Short mmCIF file of C-alpha atoms in Angstrom, two decimals:
data_model
loop_
_atom_site.label_atom_id
_atom_site.label_comp_id
_atom_site.label_asym_id
_atom_site.label_seq_id
_atom_site.Cartn_x
_atom_site.Cartn_y
_atom_site.Cartn_z
CA UNK A 1 -0.27 0.08 -0.31
CA UNK A 2 2.93 2.50 0.79
CA UNK A 3 4.67 1.31 -2.19
CA UNK A 4 1.78 2.40 -4.23
CA UNK A 5 0.84 5.82 -2.97
CA UNK A 6 5.02 6.83 -3.16
CA UNK A 7 4.68 5.81 -7.43
CA UNK A 8 1.26 8.06 -7.42
CA UNK A 9 2.91 11.03 -5.95
CA UNK A 10 5.82 10.45 -8.15
CA UNK A 11 3.98 10.54 -11.24
CA UNK A 12 1.86 13.50 -10.04
CA UNK A 13 5.24 15.64 -9.58
CA UNK A 14 6.32 14.37 -13.36
CA UNK A 15 2.62 15.74 -14.45
CA UNK A 16 3.19 18.76 -13.09
CA UNK A 17 6.80 19.26 -13.98
CA UNK A 18 5.84 18.28 -17.78
CA UNK A 19 2.91 20.37 -17.68
CA UNK A 20 4.82 23.93 -16.17
CA UNK A 21 7.28 23.34 -18.69
CA UNK A 22 4.90 23.33 -21.67
CA UNK A 23 2.03 25.56 -20.70
CA UNK A 24 2.64 29.34 -21.20
CA UNK A 25 1.06 31.83 -18.70
CA UNK A 26 -1.50 34.07 -21.25
CA UNK A 27 -1.90 37.81 -20.48
CA UNK A 28 -4.50 39.22 -22.13
CA UNK A 29 -4.35 42.60 -23.63
CA UNK A 30 -7.12 44.81 -24.08
CA UNK A 31 -7.20 47.08 -27.17
CA UNK A 32 -10.37 49.32 -27.69
CA UNK A 33 -8.85 50.51 -31.01
CA UNK A 34 -10.11 49.13 -34.14
CA UNK A 35 -7.67 47.04 -35.92
CA UNK A 36 -7.29 49.37 -38.84
CA UNK A 37 -5.83 52.22 -36.79
CA UNK A 38 -2.37 52.75 -37.03
CA UNK A 39 -2.13 53.08 -32.60
CA UNK A 40 -3.00 49.36 -33.34
CA UNK A 41 -0.04 48.34 -35.47
CA UNK A 42 2.02 49.90 -33.32
CA UNK A 43 0.52 47.79 -30.06
CA UNK A 44 1.18 44.71 -32.29
CA UNK A 45 4.80 45.33 -32.75
CA UNK A 46 5.02 45.80 -28.99
CA UNK A 47 3.03 42.68 -28.24
CA UNK A 48 5.55 40.85 -30.41
CA UNK A 49 8.60 42.48 -28.99
CA UNK A 50 7.57 41.05 -25.40
CA UNK A 51 6.71 37.44 -26.81
CA UNK A 52 10.23 37.56 -28.25
CA UNK A 53 11.72 38.38 -25.25
CA UNK A 54 9.63 35.85 -23.14
CA UNK A 55 10.29 33.01 -25.57
CA UNK A 56 8.35 30.40 -24.20
CA UNK A 57 7.96 31.52 -20.75
CA UNK A 58 4.46 33.49 -21.09
CA UNK A 59 2.32 34.73 -23.66
CA UNK A 60 0.96 38.37 -24.69
CA UNK A 61 -1.96 38.00 -26.92
CA UNK A 62 -3.82 41.35 -28.09
CA UNK A 63 -7.56 41.84 -28.55
CA UNK A 64 -8.44 44.54 -30.93
CA UNK A 65 -11.42 46.60 -31.81
CA UNK A 66 -13.34 45.63 -28.29
CA UNK A 67 -13.62 42.15 -29.20
CA UNK A 68 -13.87 40.91 -25.54
CA UNK A 69 -16.69 43.37 -25.01
CA UNK A 70 -15.06 45.41 -22.29
CA UNK A 71 -16.04 49.26 -22.72
CA UNK A 72 -12.97 51.27 -22.56
CA UNK A 73 -15.46 53.78 -20.32
CA UNK A 74 -15.43 50.79 -17.53
CA UNK A 75 -11.32 50.42 -17.72
CA UNK A 76 -10.85 51.63 -14.31
CA UNK A 77 -13.41 49.20 -12.73
CA UNK A 78 -12.68 46.01 -14.98
CA UNK A 79 -8.85 46.14 -14.72
CA UNK A 80 -8.20 46.35 -11.05
CA UNK A 81 -10.81 43.28 -10.40
CA UNK A 82 -8.54 41.21 -13.27
CA UNK A 83 -11.34 40.72 -16.21
CA UNK A 84 -7.99 41.00 -18.49
CA UNK A 85 -4.16 41.34 -17.92
CA UNK A 86 -3.48 44.53 -19.74
CA UNK A 87 -5.38 46.84 -21.25
CA UNK A 88 -5.22 50.29 -23.06
CA UNK A 89 -6.93 53.29 -21.43
CA UNK A 90 -7.31 56.82 -22.64
CA UNK A 91 -8.04 59.71 -19.69
CA UNK A 92 -10.67 61.51 -21.70
CA UNK A 93 -12.54 58.09 -21.54
CA UNK A 94 -12.80 57.39 -18.07
CA UNK A 95 -14.31 60.92 -16.62
CA UNK A 96 -17.19 59.46 -15.26
CA UNK A 97 -15.30 57.20 -12.61
CA UNK A 98 -12.16 59.74 -12.41
CA UNK A 99 -12.92 63.50 -13.48
CA UNK A 100 -9.37 64.81 -12.49
CA UNK A 101 -8.40 62.23 -15.46
CA UNK A 102 -10.28 63.86 -18.21
CA UNK A 103 -9.05 67.07 -17.22
CA UNK A 104 -5.74 66.96 -17.16
CA UNK A 105 -5.67 67.54 -21.24
CA UNK A 106 -8.55 69.02 -22.51
CA UNK A 107 -8.47 68.74 -26.36
CA UNK A 108 -8.01 71.69 -28.33
CA UNK A 109 -6.43 74.00 -25.52
CA UNK A 110 -2.84 72.89 -27.07
CA UNK A 111 -2.52 73.90 -30.37
CA UNK A 112 1.02 73.50 -31.40
CA UNK A 113 3.84 70.57 -31.29
CA UNK A 114 6.19 72.75 -29.68
CA UNK A 115 3.93 73.45 -26.74
CA UNK A 116 2.59 69.79 -26.73
CA UNK A 117 6.00 68.39 -26.28
CA UNK A 118 6.46 70.82 -23.13
CA UNK A 119 3.61 69.07 -21.81
CA UNK A 120 3.82 65.61 -22.44
CA UNK A 121 6.58 64.84 -19.18
CA UNK A 122 4.32 66.44 -16.77
CA UNK A 123 1.30 64.54 -18.29
CA UNK A 124 2.94 61.15 -18.31
CA UNK A 125 3.80 62.04 -14.67
CA UNK A 126 0.21 62.92 -13.59
CA UNK A 127 -1.49 59.74 -15.41
CA UNK A 128 0.94 57.39 -13.39
CA UNK A 129 0.28 58.99 -10.05
CA UNK A 130 -3.69 59.19 -10.70
CA UNK A 131 -4.06 55.71 -12.36
CA UNK A 132 -1.76 54.40 -9.26
CA UNK A 133 -4.54 55.49 -6.95
CA UNK A 134 -7.00 53.55 -8.97
CA UNK A 135 -5.10 50.35 -8.80
CA UNK A 136 -3.62 50.51 -11.83
CA UNK A 137 0.32 50.80 -13.03
CA UNK A 138 0.96 52.56 -16.12
CA UNK A 139 3.70 50.13 -17.26
CA UNK A 140 3.55 51.85 -21.33
CA UNK A 141 2.42 54.82 -23.32
CA UNK A 142 1.38 55.13 -27.08
CA UNK A 143 1.90 58.79 -28.07
CA UNK A 144 -1.00 60.14 -30.16
CA UNK A 145 -0.38 62.53 -33.36
CA UNK A 146 -1.31 66.26 -33.46
CA UNK A 147 -4.62 65.41 -34.88
CA UNK A 148 -6.63 68.03 -37.15
CA UNK A 149 -10.21 67.70 -36.12
CA UNK A 150 -12.92 68.38 -38.93
CA UNK A 151 -16.73 68.56 -39.05
CA UNK A 152 -17.62 65.94 -41.36
CA UNK A 153 -21.34 66.41 -42.37
CA UNK A 154 -23.95 64.01 -44.38
CA UNK A 155 -26.25 66.15 -46.20
CA UNK A 156 -24.76 69.73 -46.71
CA UNK A 157 -21.26 71.27 -45.82
CA UNK A 158 -20.88 73.05 -42.59
CA UNK A 159 -17.95 75.88 -42.56
CA UNK A 160 -19.10 78.27 -39.78
CA UNK A 161 -20.43 77.93 -36.22
CA UNK A 162 -23.34 79.86 -37.07
CA UNK A 163 -24.25 77.06 -39.46
CA UNK A 164 -23.30 74.26 -36.91
CA UNK A 165 -25.72 75.52 -34.79
CA UNK A 166 -28.70 74.15 -37.03
CA UNK A 167 -27.50 70.80 -36.88
CA UNK A 168 -27.12 67.94 -34.60
CA UNK A 169 -23.25 67.14 -33.68
CA UNK A 170 -21.44 63.95 -32.77
CA UNK A 171 -18.58 64.44 -30.23
CA UNK A 172 -16.63 61.93 -27.76
CA UNK A 173 -15.97 64.02 -24.81
CA UNK A 174 -17.59 65.79 -22.47
CA UNK A 175 -15.39 69.01 -22.71
CA UNK A 176 -16.42 69.09 -26.47
CA UNK A 177 -20.20 68.70 -25.33
CA UNK A 178 -19.70 71.71 -22.80
CA UNK A 179 -17.62 74.21 -25.29
CA UNK A 180 -20.22 73.56 -28.25
CA UNK A 181 -23.03 74.11 -26.03
CA UNK A 182 -21.32 77.45 -24.64
CA UNK A 183 -21.14 78.44 -28.73
CA UNK A 184 -24.88 77.82 -29.19
CA UNK A 185 -24.70 74.21 -30.97
CA UNK A 186 -26.66 71.09 -29.72
CA UNK A 187 -23.79 68.18 -29.18
CA UNK A 188 -23.83 64.63 -28.03
CA UNK A 189 -21.35 62.07 -27.02
CA UNK A 190 -21.76 58.89 -29.33
CA UNK A 191 -19.06 56.23 -28.97
CA UNK A 192 -16.93 55.75 -32.27
CA UNK A 193 -18.65 52.25 -33.14
CA UNK A 194 -21.88 53.93 -33.27
CA UNK A 195 -21.07 56.73 -34.93
CA UNK A 196 -21.74 55.40 -38.73
CA UNK A 197 -25.38 54.38 -37.62
CA UNK A 198 -26.11 57.52 -35.94
CA UNK A 199 -25.10 59.48 -38.90
CA UNK A 200 -26.81 57.06 -41.62
CA UNK A 201 -30.38 57.31 -39.90
CA UNK A 202 -29.81 60.79 -39.25
CA UNK A 203 -29.53 60.63 -35.16
CA UNK A 204 -26.82 63.09 -36.11
CA UNK A 205 -26.42 65.71 -38.99
CA UNK A 206 -22.55 66.10 -38.86
CA UNK A 207 -19.79 64.12 -36.32
CA UNK A 208 -16.20 65.79 -34.90
CA UNK A 209 -13.11 63.25 -36.30
CA UNK A 210 -10.07 63.55 -37.75
CA UNK A 211 -9.47 63.11 -40.89
CA UNK A 212 -6.34 61.07 -40.53
CA UNK A 213 -8.86 58.18 -39.18
CA UNK A 214 -11.97 58.48 -40.60
CA UNK A 215 -11.58 55.85 -42.91
CA UNK A 216 -10.95 53.42 -40.14
CA UNK A 217 -14.69 53.93 -39.22
CA UNK A 218 -15.95 54.19 -43.18
CA UNK A 219 -16.85 58.04 -42.44
CA UNK A 220 -16.37 58.51 -46.10
CA UNK A 221 -19.44 56.26 -46.81
CA UNK A 222 -21.91 58.35 -44.85
CA UNK A 223 -20.35 61.96 -44.62
CA UNK A 224 -19.58 63.77 -47.87
CA UNK A 225 -18.72 67.25 -46.75
CA UNK A 226 -15.90 68.19 -44.06
CA UNK A 227 -14.20 71.18 -42.95
CA UNK A 228 -11.25 72.07 -40.78
CA UNK A 229 -12.05 73.09 -37.46
CA UNK A 230 -9.09 73.03 -34.91
CA UNK A 231 -5.83 71.30 -34.05
CA UNK A 232 -5.76 68.81 -31.20
CA UNK A 233 -3.05 67.43 -28.98
CA UNK A 234 -3.93 64.62 -26.41
CA UNK A 235 -2.40 63.10 -23.35
CA UNK A 236 -1.07 59.58 -24.91
CA UNK A 237 -2.89 56.33 -24.68
CA UNK A 238 -1.70 54.52 -21.06
CA UNK A 239 -0.97 50.59 -21.16
CA UNK A 240 -2.20 49.65 -17.69
CA UNK A 241 -1.69 46.51 -15.28
CA UNK A 242 -3.80 45.91 -12.30
CA UNK A 243 -1.09 47.19 -9.81
CA UNK A 244 -1.35 44.26 -7.52
CA UNK A 245 -0.52 41.94 -10.36
CA UNK A 246 2.32 43.97 -11.64
CA UNK A 247 3.71 43.72 -8.00
CA UNK A 248 3.39 39.70 -8.31
CA UNK A 249 5.08 39.47 -12.06
CA UNK A 250 8.64 38.36 -11.97
CA UNK A 251 11.27 40.87 -12.87
CA UNK A 252 11.98 38.87 -16.78
CA UNK A 253 8.61 39.34 -17.82
CA UNK A 254 8.54 43.37 -16.22
CA UNK A 255 12.12 44.10 -18.03
CA UNK A 256 10.60 42.70 -21.40
CA UNK A 257 7.16 44.61 -21.01
CA UNK A 258 9.32 47.55 -20.01
CA UNK A 259 11.83 47.24 -23.24
CA UNK A 260 8.79 46.79 -25.56
CA UNK A 261 6.99 49.85 -23.95
CA UNK A 262 10.27 52.19 -24.16
CA UNK A 263 11.11 51.05 -27.79
CA UNK A 264 6.87 51.91 -28.17
CA UNK A 265 6.93 55.43 -27.00
CA UNK A 266 10.08 56.44 -29.03
CA UNK A 267 8.13 54.95 -32.31
CA UNK A 268 5.23 57.25 -31.53
CA UNK A 269 6.54 59.91 -29.90
CA UNK A 270 6.98 62.16 -33.42
CA UNK A 271 5.16 64.56 -34.74
CA UNK A 272 7.03 66.01 -37.56
CA UNK A 273 4.96 64.17 -40.32
CA UNK A 274 1.74 64.68 -39.04
CA UNK A 275 0.31 67.68 -41.28
CA UNK A 276 1.68 66.01 -44.31
CA UNK A 277 0.07 62.86 -43.51
CA UNK A 278 -3.27 64.90 -42.80
CA UNK A 279 -3.29 66.33 -46.02
CA UNK A 280 -2.52 62.86 -47.52
CA UNK A 281 -5.94 61.63 -45.74
CA UNK A 282 -7.59 64.37 -47.02
CA UNK A 283 -6.77 63.48 -50.45
CA UNK A 284 -7.48 59.96 -50.43
CA UNK A 285 -10.83 61.00 -48.81
CA UNK A 286 -11.76 63.31 -51.28
CA UNK A 287 -11.10 60.31 -54.01
CA UNK A 288 -13.60 58.33 -51.89
CA UNK A 289 -16.48 61.15 -52.56
CA UNK A 290 -16.01 63.57 -49.52
CA UNK A 291 -15.60 67.12 -50.55
CA UNK A 292 -13.35 69.56 -48.70
CA UNK A 293 -14.56 72.67 -47.92
CA UNK A 294 -12.67 75.91 -46.80
CA UNK A 295 -11.85 75.76 -43.10
CA UNK A 296 -13.86 77.36 -40.63
CA UNK A 297 -12.87 80.88 -40.46
CA UNK A 298 -10.27 82.03 -37.89
CA UNK A 299 -12.18 83.72 -36.04
CA UNK A 300 -14.70 80.86 -35.48
CA UNK A 301 -11.31 79.00 -34.80
CA UNK A 302 -10.31 81.56 -32.45
CA UNK A 303 -13.70 81.59 -30.71
CA UNK A 304 -13.75 77.73 -30.17
CA UNK A 305 -9.98 77.78 -28.57
CA UNK A 306 -10.97 80.72 -26.39
CA UNK A 307 -14.33 78.58 -25.10
CA UNK A 308 -12.45 75.54 -24.84
CA UNK A 309 -9.65 77.12 -22.63
CA UNK A 310 -12.48 78.25 -20.66
CA UNK A 311 -14.09 74.76 -20.52
CA UNK A 312 -11.27 73.46 -19.38
CA UNK A 313 -10.59 75.35 -15.98
CA UNK A 314 -14.39 74.69 -15.11
CA UNK A 315 -14.52 71.09 -15.39
CA UNK A 316 -11.61 71.00 -13.45
CA UNK A 317 -12.85 73.10 -10.42
CA UNK A 318 -15.87 71.05 -10.83
CA UNK A 319 -14.11 67.76 -10.98
CA UNK A 320 -12.45 69.26 -7.63
CA UNK A 321 -9.54 67.13 -5.98
CA UNK A 322 -6.43 66.73 -7.55
CA UNK A 323 -7.87 67.93 -10.98
CA UNK A 324 -7.24 71.88 -10.66
CA UNK A 325 -3.51 71.24 -9.65
CA UNK A 326 -3.07 69.15 -12.48
CA UNK A 327 -4.35 72.11 -14.65
CA UNK A 328 -1.99 73.94 -12.96
CA UNK A 329 1.10 71.50 -13.32
CA UNK A 330 0.20 71.35 -17.46
CA UNK A 331 -0.17 75.01 -17.57
CA UNK A 332 3.05 75.48 -15.63
CA UNK A 333 4.93 73.10 -18.19
CA UNK A 334 3.48 74.69 -21.16
CA UNK A 335 4.80 78.10 -19.75
CA UNK A 336 1.28 79.84 -19.11
#
């Protein structure tokens, strides 16, 4: 009887050893961006770099386009609870749970690459602090291009704020809602995955969107007119891991992720070609049926920037907590 027990224990140990040598730990990486976005290609390269560094030890697998069914607005809820091991996050989507995050960089208040580059170190530092308070470790960043935001309309061109007052406008963040409200324009937040149908069915007449990414959501199929309104700098996307999981992660995996993340940042933190890419995107959209009208007049563009700058302060004051101090840190970095 004792001999039988001994054999069972030995065999169990052999099986366990064999399993540990062939079964790699899988990390699921939730990416809410569509597969067609250039940032997704960069994230796929990041995943490949991590896996190459780790060999068979573990595997990082990316799930793009919201395929895991995790709303990007809920990231601060599902990530610390372990719904996935890693997730892309964007501060402007997280205002419901973390108002201070969404007021760190209000889009439209930074209008040049030179200013933006001054602000980035402070923004990254703030993000790391704030996400840490939510139980999320910031393990990497993806820079967002200096974008040009245009008004895309379904049926007729809109080239002035006054003309926009008679339209229903799709936006993606609360600061935009409040800014356009101040300008007398009815704006509502509609997620990008619902924007196509909203335009096609007339829920909205126009949509705010960067030309550079319009093709990734087939915007050219439902909006035949567009005009540029304002330049947009945004805080970077953050790659987050639950802090408790990150603390328990072995050093080799941490090192592989950190190295790949540094390379990812170096690749994306480049802005010299952004305007040329914007013009090329407009030209391509023109061949697909979008008519590019004249830019919104300078006085309208100045009015928009002035309004959104005021909204930035109001939102920071409303959010309370660390939000006003975060805004001041960014303004200091900008030299304002």
